[in-house]
Coordinates of C-alpha atoms in Angstrom, one line a residue:
X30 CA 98.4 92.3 47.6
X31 CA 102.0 93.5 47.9
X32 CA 100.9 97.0 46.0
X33 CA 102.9 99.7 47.7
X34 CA 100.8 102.0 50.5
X35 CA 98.6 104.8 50.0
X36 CA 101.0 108.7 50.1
X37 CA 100.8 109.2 53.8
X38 CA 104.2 108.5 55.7
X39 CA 103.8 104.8 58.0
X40 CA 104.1 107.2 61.1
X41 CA 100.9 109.4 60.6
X42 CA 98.5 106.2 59.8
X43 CA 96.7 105.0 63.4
X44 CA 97.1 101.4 64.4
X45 CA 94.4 99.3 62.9
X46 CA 93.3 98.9 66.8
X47 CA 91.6 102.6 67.2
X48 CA 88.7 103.0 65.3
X49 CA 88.2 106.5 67.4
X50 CA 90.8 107.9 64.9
X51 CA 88.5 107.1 62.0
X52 CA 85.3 109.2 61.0
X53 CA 83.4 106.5 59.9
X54 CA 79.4 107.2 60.9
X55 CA 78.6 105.9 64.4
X56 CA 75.8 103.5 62.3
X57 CA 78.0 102.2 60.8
X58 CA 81.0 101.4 62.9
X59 CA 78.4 99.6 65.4
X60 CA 77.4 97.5 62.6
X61 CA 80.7 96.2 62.0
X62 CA 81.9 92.9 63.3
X63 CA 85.9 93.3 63.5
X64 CA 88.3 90.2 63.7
X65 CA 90.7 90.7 66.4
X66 CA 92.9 93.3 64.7
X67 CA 90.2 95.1 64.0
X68 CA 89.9 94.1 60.5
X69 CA 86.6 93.4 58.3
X70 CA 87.2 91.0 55.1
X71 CA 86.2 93.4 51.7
X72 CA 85.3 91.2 49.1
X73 CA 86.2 93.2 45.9
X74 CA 83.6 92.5 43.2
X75 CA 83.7 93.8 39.3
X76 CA 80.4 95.6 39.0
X77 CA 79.3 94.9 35.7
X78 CA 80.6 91.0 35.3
X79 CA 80.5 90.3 39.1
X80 CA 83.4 88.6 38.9
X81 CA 85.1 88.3 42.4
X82 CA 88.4 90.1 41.6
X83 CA 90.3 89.9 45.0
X84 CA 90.2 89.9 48.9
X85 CA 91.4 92.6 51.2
X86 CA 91.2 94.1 54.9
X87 CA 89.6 96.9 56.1
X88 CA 89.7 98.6 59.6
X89 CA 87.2 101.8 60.3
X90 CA 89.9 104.3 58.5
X91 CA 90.2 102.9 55.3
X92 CA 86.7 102.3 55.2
X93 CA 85.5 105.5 55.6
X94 CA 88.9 106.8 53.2
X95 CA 86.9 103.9 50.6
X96 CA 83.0 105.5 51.2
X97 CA 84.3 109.2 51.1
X98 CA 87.3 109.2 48.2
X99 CA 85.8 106.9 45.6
X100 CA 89.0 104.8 45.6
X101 CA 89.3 101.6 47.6
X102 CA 91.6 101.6 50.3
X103 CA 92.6 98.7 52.6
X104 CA 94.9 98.2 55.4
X105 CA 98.0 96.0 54.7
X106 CA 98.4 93.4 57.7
X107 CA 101.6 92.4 57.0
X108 CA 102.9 96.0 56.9
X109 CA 100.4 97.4 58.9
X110 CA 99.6 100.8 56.8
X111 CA 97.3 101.8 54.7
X112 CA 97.5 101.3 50.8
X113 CA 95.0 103.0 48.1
X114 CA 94.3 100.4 45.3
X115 CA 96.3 101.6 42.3
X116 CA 98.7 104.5 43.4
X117 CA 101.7 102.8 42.1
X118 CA 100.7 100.0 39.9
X119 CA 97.8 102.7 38.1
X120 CA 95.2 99.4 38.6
X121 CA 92.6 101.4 40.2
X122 CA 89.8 100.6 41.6
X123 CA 86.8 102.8 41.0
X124 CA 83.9 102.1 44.1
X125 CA 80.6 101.6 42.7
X126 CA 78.9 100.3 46.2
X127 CA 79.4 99.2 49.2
X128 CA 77.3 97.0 51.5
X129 CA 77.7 95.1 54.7
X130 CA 76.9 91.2 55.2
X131 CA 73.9 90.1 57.3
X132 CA 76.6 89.1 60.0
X133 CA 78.8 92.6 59.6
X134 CA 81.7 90.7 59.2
X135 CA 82.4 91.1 55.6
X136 CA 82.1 94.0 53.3
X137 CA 81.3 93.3 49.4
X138 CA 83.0 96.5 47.8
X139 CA 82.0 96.6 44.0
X140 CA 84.0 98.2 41.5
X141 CA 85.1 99.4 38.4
X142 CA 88.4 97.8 38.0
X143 CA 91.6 99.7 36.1
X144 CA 93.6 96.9 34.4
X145 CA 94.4 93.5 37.0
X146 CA 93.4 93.3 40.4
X147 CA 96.1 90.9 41.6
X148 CA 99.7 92.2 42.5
X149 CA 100.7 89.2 40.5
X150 CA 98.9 90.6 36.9
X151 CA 96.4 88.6 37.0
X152 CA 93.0 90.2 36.3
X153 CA 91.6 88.6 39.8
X154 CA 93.4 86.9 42.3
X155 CA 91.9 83.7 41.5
X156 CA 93.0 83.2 38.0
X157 CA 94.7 80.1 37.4
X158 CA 94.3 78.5 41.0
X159 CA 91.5 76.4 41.1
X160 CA 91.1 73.6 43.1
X161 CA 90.0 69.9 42.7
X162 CA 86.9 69.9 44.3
X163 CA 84.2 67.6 44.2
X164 CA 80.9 69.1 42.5
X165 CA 77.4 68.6 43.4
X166 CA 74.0 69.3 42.3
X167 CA 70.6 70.7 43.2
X168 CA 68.8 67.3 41.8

């Protein structure tokens, strides 16, 4: 995820930490279930194949910038901004829902995704890196 932030200068985004800056609906900011920076795990989802396209992080802000603008929005950890899915690589990603976990800890954002999802080209981040894994079965 190394897809360059949203427009707005580093200076003028809050710190993941104050959820007061966001407008996100009192419902659902009591709902949510932040890690200790604040951050909920969004599971981006393609809407019509359901294939899991990629992970990102979302704090109270870019939530509410994902339910209000139509374009997903996350907040970068490792640059600590906010970055709008697609404004430099044109791989946009379209929201078509959003729902909350049973726990509030996760957020499964479905989409209609604009060309790869992964910063590497890939059309999800999980192309290509499967694991060994034992199998099992229901019998």
């Amino acid at each position: 995820m190394s897809e360059q932030p949203a427009s707005a200068p580093r200076a003028s985004n809050p710190p993941v930490s104050t959820p007061a800056a966001s407008d996100l609906p009192a419902g659902i900011a009591a709902a949510l279930k932040r890690d200790s920076a604040g951050l909920v795990a969004a599971v981006v989802q393609q809407f019509d194949t359901n294939e899991v396209l990629m992970l990102g992080w979302m704090d109270d802000e870019a939530l509410q910038r994902t339910l209000s603008t139509g374009r997903v929005t996350f907040y970068s950890r490792s640059r600590q901004e906010y970055w709008r899915k697609g404004d430099t690589s044109g791989h946009v990603q379209w929201v078509k829902s959003v729902a909350l976990d049973c726990d509030g800890d996760a957020l499964l954002v479905r989409v209609d995704q604009v060309g790869a999802a992964c910063h590497t080209g890939t059309r999800t981040c999980f192309d290509g890196r499967e694991l060994d894994a034992v199998t099992g079965s229901s019998s």
